[in-house]
GROMACS .gro file of C-alpha atoms in nm:
model
  255
    1MET     CA    1   2.260   7.194  -7.503
    2THR     CA    2   2.233   6.828  -7.607
    3ASN     CA    3   2.239   6.936  -7.974
    4LEU     CA    4   2.604   7.032  -7.927
    5PHE     CA    5   2.688   6.663  -7.883
    6ASP     CA    6   2.465   6.534  -8.162
    7ILE     CA    7   2.657   6.350  -8.436
    8THR     CA    8   2.354   6.180  -8.590
    9GLY     CA    9   2.401   6.120  -8.962
   10ARG     CA   10   2.766   6.222  -8.971
   11THR     CA   11   3.011   5.987  -9.138
   12ALA     CA   12   3.294   5.859  -8.921
   13PHE     CA   13   3.594   5.664  -9.051
   14VAL     CA   14   3.787   5.466  -8.788
   15THR     CA   15   4.113   5.295  -8.882
   16GLY     CA   16   4.194   4.961  -8.724
   17SER     CA   17   3.832   4.910  -8.622
   18SER     CA   18   3.764   4.547  -8.699
   19ARG     CA   19   3.835   4.448  -8.338
   20GLY     CA   20   3.965   4.563  -8.000
   21LEU     CA   21   3.981   4.927  -7.903
   22GLY     CA   22   3.908   5.052  -8.254
   23HIS     CA   23   3.592   4.846  -8.278
   24ALA     CA   24   3.479   4.977  -7.939
   25LEU     CA   25   3.532   5.334  -8.059
   26ALA     CA   26   3.343   5.265  -8.381
   27THR     CA   27   3.061   5.107  -8.181
   28GLY     CA   28   3.038   5.416  -7.960
   29LEU     CA   29   3.009   5.641  -8.265
   30ALA     CA   30   2.745   5.416  -8.420
   31GLU     CA   31   2.544   5.413  -8.098
   32ALA     CA   32   2.560   5.794  -8.102
   33GLY     CA   33   2.398   5.792  -8.446
   34ALA     CA   34   2.695   5.825  -8.681
   35ASN     CA   35   2.733   5.641  -9.008
   36VAL     CA   36   3.053   5.441  -8.959
   37VAL     CA   37   3.309   5.316  -9.208
   38LEU     CA   38   3.507   5.034  -9.050
   39HIS     CA   39   3.863   4.961  -9.157
   40GLY     CA   40   4.078   4.652  -9.125
   41ARG     CA   41   4.276   4.397  -9.316
   42GLY     CA   42   3.964   4.257  -9.478
   43GLY     CA   43   3.831   3.903  -9.454
   44ASP     CA   44   3.585   3.755  -9.208
   45THR     CA   45   3.698   3.962  -8.910
   46LEU     CA   46   3.611   4.291  -9.078
   47GLU     CA   47   3.277   4.169  -9.212
   48GLN     CA   48   3.181   4.021  -8.876
   49ALA     CA   49   3.263   4.354  -8.711
   50ALA     CA   50   3.037   4.531  -8.961
   51GLU     CA   51   2.753   4.289  -8.893
   52ARG     CA   52   2.777   4.355  -8.520
   53LEU     CA   53   2.739   4.728  -8.582
   54ARG     CA   54   2.455   4.681  -8.829
   55ALA     CA   55   2.272   4.484  -8.562
   56LEU     CA   56   2.257   4.802  -8.354
   57GLY     CA   57   2.016   4.945  -8.608
   58GLN     CA   58   2.162   5.295  -8.587
   59GLY     CA   59   2.347   5.448  -8.883
   60ALA     CA   60   2.473   5.305  -9.211
   61ILE     CA   61   2.775   5.077  -9.173
   62ALA     CA   62   3.034   5.024  -9.445
   63THR     CA   63   3.384   4.877  -9.468
   64VAL     CA   64   3.709   4.958  -9.643
   65SER     CA   65   4.038   4.769  -9.645
   66PHE     CA   66   4.388   4.893  -9.724
   67ASP     CA   67   4.736   4.892  -9.571
   68VAL     CA   68   4.768   5.201  -9.352
   69THR     CA   69   5.148   5.177  -9.362
   70ASP     CA   70   5.163   5.207  -9.742
   71ALA     CA   71   5.126   5.571  -9.848
   72ALA     CA   72   5.017   5.483 -10.203
   73ALA     CA   73   4.764   5.228 -10.079
   74VAL     CA   74   4.625   5.483  -9.833
   75GLU     CA   75   4.586   5.746 -10.106
   76GLU     CA   76   4.397   5.498 -10.324
   77GLY     CA   77   4.190   5.358 -10.037
   78VAL     CA   78   4.087   5.696  -9.898
   79GLY     CA   79   4.005   5.814 -10.250
   80ARG     CA   80   3.778   5.513 -10.292
   81LEU     CA   81   3.617   5.579  -9.954
   82ILE     CA   82   3.545   5.943 -10.039
   83ALA     CA   83   3.409   5.851 -10.383
   84GLU     CA   84   3.168   5.598 -10.230
   85HIS     CA   85   3.069   5.767  -9.905
   86GLY     CA   86   3.176   6.130  -9.931
   87CYS     CA   87   3.440   6.296  -9.717
   88PRO     CA   88   3.396   6.180  -9.357
   89GLU     CA   89   3.305   6.444  -9.102
   90ILE     CA   90   3.498   6.245  -8.841
   91LEU     CA   91   3.831   6.064  -8.878
   92VAL     CA   92   3.966   5.849  -8.595
   93ASN     CA   93   4.327   5.738  -8.641
   94ASN     CA   94   4.335   5.430  -8.422
   95ALA     CA   95   4.543   5.167  -8.607
   96GLY     CA   96   4.823   5.044  -8.385
   97VAL     CA   97   5.063   4.764  -8.305
   98GLN     CA   98   5.282   4.671  -8.010
   99ARG     CA   99   5.619   4.492  -7.997
  100ARG     CA  100   5.815   4.428  -7.678
  101ALA     CA  101   6.189   4.387  -7.621
  102PRO     CA  102   6.465   4.567  -7.430
  103ILE     CA  103   6.593   4.862  -7.632
  104THR     CA  104   6.934   4.693  -7.672
  105GLU     CA  105   6.765   4.393  -7.836
  106PHE     CA  106   6.483   4.561  -8.027
  107ALA     CA  107   6.495   4.456  -8.393
  108ALA     CA  108   6.517   4.732  -8.652
  109GLN     CA  109   6.227   4.580  -8.846
  110ASP     CA  110   6.010   4.584  -8.534
  111TRP     CA  111   6.097   4.952  -8.480
  112ASP     CA  112   5.996   5.027  -8.840
  113ASP     CA  113   5.670   4.834  -8.802
  114VAL     CA  114   5.573   5.012  -8.479
  115VAL     CA  115   5.649   5.360  -8.610
  116ALA     CA  116   5.485   5.293  -8.947
  117THR     CA  117   5.164   5.156  -8.795
  118ASN     CA  118   5.128   5.383  -8.493
  119LEU     CA  119   5.256   5.715  -8.627
  120SER     CA  120   5.316   5.725  -9.002
  121SER     CA  121   4.973   5.580  -9.074
  122ALA     CA  122   4.804   5.871  -8.896
  123PHE     CA  123   4.992   6.111  -9.123
  124TYR     CA  124   4.919   5.909  -9.438
  125VAL     CA  125   4.546   5.878  -9.368
  126SER     CA  126   4.497   6.231  -9.236
  127GLN     CA  127   4.656   6.400  -9.536
  128PRO     CA  128   4.400   6.309  -9.807
  129VAL     CA  129   4.110   6.329  -9.562
  130ALA     CA  130   4.223   6.674  -9.444
  131ARG     CA  131   4.242   6.797  -9.805
  132ALA     CA  132   3.878   6.703  -9.857
  133MET     CA  133   3.776   6.843  -9.519
  134SER     CA  134   3.954   7.170  -9.603
  135GLU     CA  135   3.758   7.203  -9.926
  136ARG     CA  136   3.435   7.151  -9.733
  137GLY     CA  137   3.538   7.383  -9.452
  138SER     CA  138   3.483   7.152  -9.155
  139GLY     CA  139   3.601   6.830  -8.997
  140LYS     CA  140   3.709   6.643  -8.686
  141ILE     CA  141   4.029   6.441  -8.665
  142ILE     CA  142   4.090   6.238  -8.349
  143ASN     CA  143   4.421   6.060  -8.304
  144ILE     CA  144   4.453   5.779  -8.050
  145GLY     CA  145   4.751   5.815  -7.819
  146SER     CA  146   4.822   5.636  -7.493
  147VAL     CA  147   4.943   5.694  -7.140
  148GLN     CA  148   5.273   5.604  -7.310
  149SER     CA  149   5.243   5.936  -7.492
  150MET     CA  150   5.371   6.075  -7.161
  151LEU     CA  151   5.507   5.781  -6.962
  152ALA     CA  152   5.760   5.512  -7.048
  153ARG     CA  153   5.793   5.151  -6.939
  154GLN     CA  154   6.059   4.889  -6.990
  155THR     CA  155   6.061   4.697  -7.322
  156ILE     CA  156   5.828   4.935  -7.514
  157ALA     CA  157   6.047   5.237  -7.593
  158PRO     CA  158   5.951   5.242  -7.965
  159TYR     CA  159   5.582   5.227  -7.877
  160SER     CA  160   5.626   5.518  -7.635
  161ALA     CA  161   5.814   5.712  -7.903
  162SER     CA  162   5.539   5.652  -8.158
  163LYS     CA  163   5.262   5.755  -7.917
  164GLY     CA  164   5.456   6.062  -7.806
  165GLY     CA  165   5.485   6.144  -8.174
  166ILE     CA  166   5.108   6.113  -8.214
  167VAL     CA  167   5.059   6.395  -7.961
  168MET     CA  168   5.300   6.627  -8.140
  169LEU     CA  169   5.153   6.533  -8.479
  170THR     CA  170   4.814   6.626  -8.334
  171LYS     CA  171   4.942   6.969  -8.231
  172GLY     CA  172   5.110   7.028  -8.567
  173MET     CA  173   4.800   6.925  -8.759
  174ALA     CA  174   4.588   7.152  -8.540
  175ALA     CA  175   4.818   7.444  -8.618
  176ASP     CA  176   4.780   7.386  -8.993
  177LEU     CA  177   4.412   7.296  -9.011
  178ALA     CA  178   4.230   7.509  -8.753
  179ARG     CA  179   4.180   7.790  -9.004
  180PHE     CA  180   3.975   7.549  -9.218
  181ASN     CA  181   3.741   7.478  -8.924
  182ILE     CA  182   3.902   7.139  -8.872
  183GLN     CA  183   3.963   7.046  -8.510
  184VAL     CA  184   4.241   6.795  -8.443
  185ASN     CA  185   4.272   6.638  -8.099
  186ALA     CA  186   4.397   6.322  -7.932
  187ILE     CA  187   4.257   6.075  -7.682
  188SER     CA  188   4.513   5.887  -7.474
  189PRO     CA  189   4.366   5.582  -7.301
  190GLY     CA  190   4.511   5.431  -6.990
  191TYR     CA  191   4.505   5.057  -6.940
  192PHE     CA  192   4.212   4.893  -7.117
  193ALA     CA  193   4.201   4.517  -7.175
  194THR     CA  194   4.239   4.450  -7.549
  195GLU     CA  195   4.358   4.163  -7.768
  196MET     CA  196   4.684   4.352  -7.823
  197ASN     CA  197   4.768   4.349  -7.451
  198ARG     CA  198   4.616   4.011  -7.360
  199ASP     CA  199   4.950   3.897  -7.217
  200LEU     CA  200   4.931   4.184  -6.969
  201TRP     CA  201   4.578   4.165  -6.833
  202THR     CA  202   4.596   3.789  -6.799
  203ASP     CA  203   4.918   3.820  -6.597
  204GLU     CA  204   4.830   3.830  -6.229
  205ALA     CA  205   5.134   4.035  -6.129
  206PHE     CA  206   5.079   4.293  -6.401
  207ASN     CA  207   4.708   4.312  -6.331
  208THR     CA  208   4.789   4.388  -5.968
  209TRP     CA  209   5.040   4.654  -6.075
  210VAL     CA  210   4.781   4.829  -6.295
  211ILE     CA  211   4.523   4.831  -6.016
  212ASN     CA  212   4.773   4.967  -5.764
  213ARG     CA  213   4.920   5.222  -6.007
  214THR     CA  214   4.582   5.363  -6.119
  215PRO     CA  215   4.403   5.592  -5.870
  216ALA     CA  216   4.069   5.447  -5.986
  217GLN     CA  217   4.212   5.108  -5.884
  218ARG     CA  218   4.094   4.920  -6.193
  219TRP     CA  219   4.133   4.883  -6.568
  220GLY     CA  220   3.924   5.106  -6.791
  221ARG     CA  221   3.603   4.996  -6.961
  222PHE     CA  222   3.565   5.062  -7.333
  223GLU     CA  223   3.244   5.258  -7.288
  224GLU     CA  224   3.438   5.507  -7.075
  225LEU     CA  225   3.619   5.628  -7.387
  226VAL     CA  226   3.299   5.713  -7.571
  227GLY     CA  227   3.220   6.036  -7.384
  228ALA     CA  228   3.553   6.196  -7.477
  229LEU     CA  229   3.522   6.060  -7.831
  230VAL     CA  230   3.173   6.201  -7.890
  231PHE     CA  231   3.278   6.534  -7.736
  232LEU     CA  232   3.572   6.566  -7.975
  233ALA     CA  233   3.363   6.444  -8.270
  234SER     CA  234   3.079   6.690  -8.210
  235ASP     CA  235   3.014   7.063  -8.228
  236ALA     CA  236   3.069   7.079  -7.851
  237SER     CA  237   3.444   7.093  -7.924
  238SER     CA  238   3.431   7.351  -8.203
  239PHE     CA  239   3.698   7.570  -8.034
  240VAL     CA  240   3.909   7.283  -7.898
  241SER     CA  241   4.210   7.185  -8.107
  242GLY     CA  242   4.557   7.046  -8.051
  243GLN     CA  243   4.462   6.891  -7.716
  244ASN     CA  244   4.532   6.549  -7.569
  245ILE     CA  245   4.272   6.408  -7.331
  246PHE     CA  246   4.391   6.132  -7.100
  247VAL     CA  247   4.123   5.878  -7.016
  248ASP     CA  248   4.329   5.683  -6.767
  249GLY     CA  249   4.162   5.671  -6.427
  250GLY     CA  250   4.413   5.930  -6.301
  251MET     CA  251   4.730   5.733  -6.383
  252THR     CA  252   4.920   6.022  -6.541
  253SER     CA  253   4.828   6.255  -6.255
  254VAL     CA  254   5.022   6.072  -5.984
  255VAL     CA  255   5.370   5.933  -5.917
   0.00000   0.00000   0.00000
């Protein structure tokens, strides 16, 4: 039974994985035995992230850097990745950004940035990877959504729209790719403390709201995402596609 969850030696590519949630996901895959290709903007942050994973002594760790919001750069970057490391068995579309303002004051450029980073990038990256996976006849694509894929809050309407779009993109990709033995699913985390939401978890009032709003009565821990991730990355989910798994301590189950 444990062999169903074994991803030892498989190559996983995680976008936006030099820090925060993406790095935690990449770490979980590395600890499960995968060879991981980290992605970021380059520089010291990306290399330091790679060194932390290499220190685990598990699989091979590599890095790649390109702008996920630039379709041409993605095509070139993914092509380079495949040429150097082969087509990944596992793709995790995690790259994301957050901007906050009331909808009546939200700048058009900020809307474009949020949609490009959170939604368009998943399409851009998945397309060339899925072509290579289709030729091989297998693959796992895991898109990272959010509780905001289902729920809205004040000042983050564009973020909610982009994460809702991720869920529907997941379903559409599953419809197209399942016949090639490619499973496409989403993981939607609840509230986890990251650099991107530092202003929230350091705010006493908001921290109290999260605890009271979540049936588990706490924020999530990064390691609690790894079980769902490994499940969706492994043969255990070979007949699961187009699904969105909330890892949110029960938040989306209650009013």
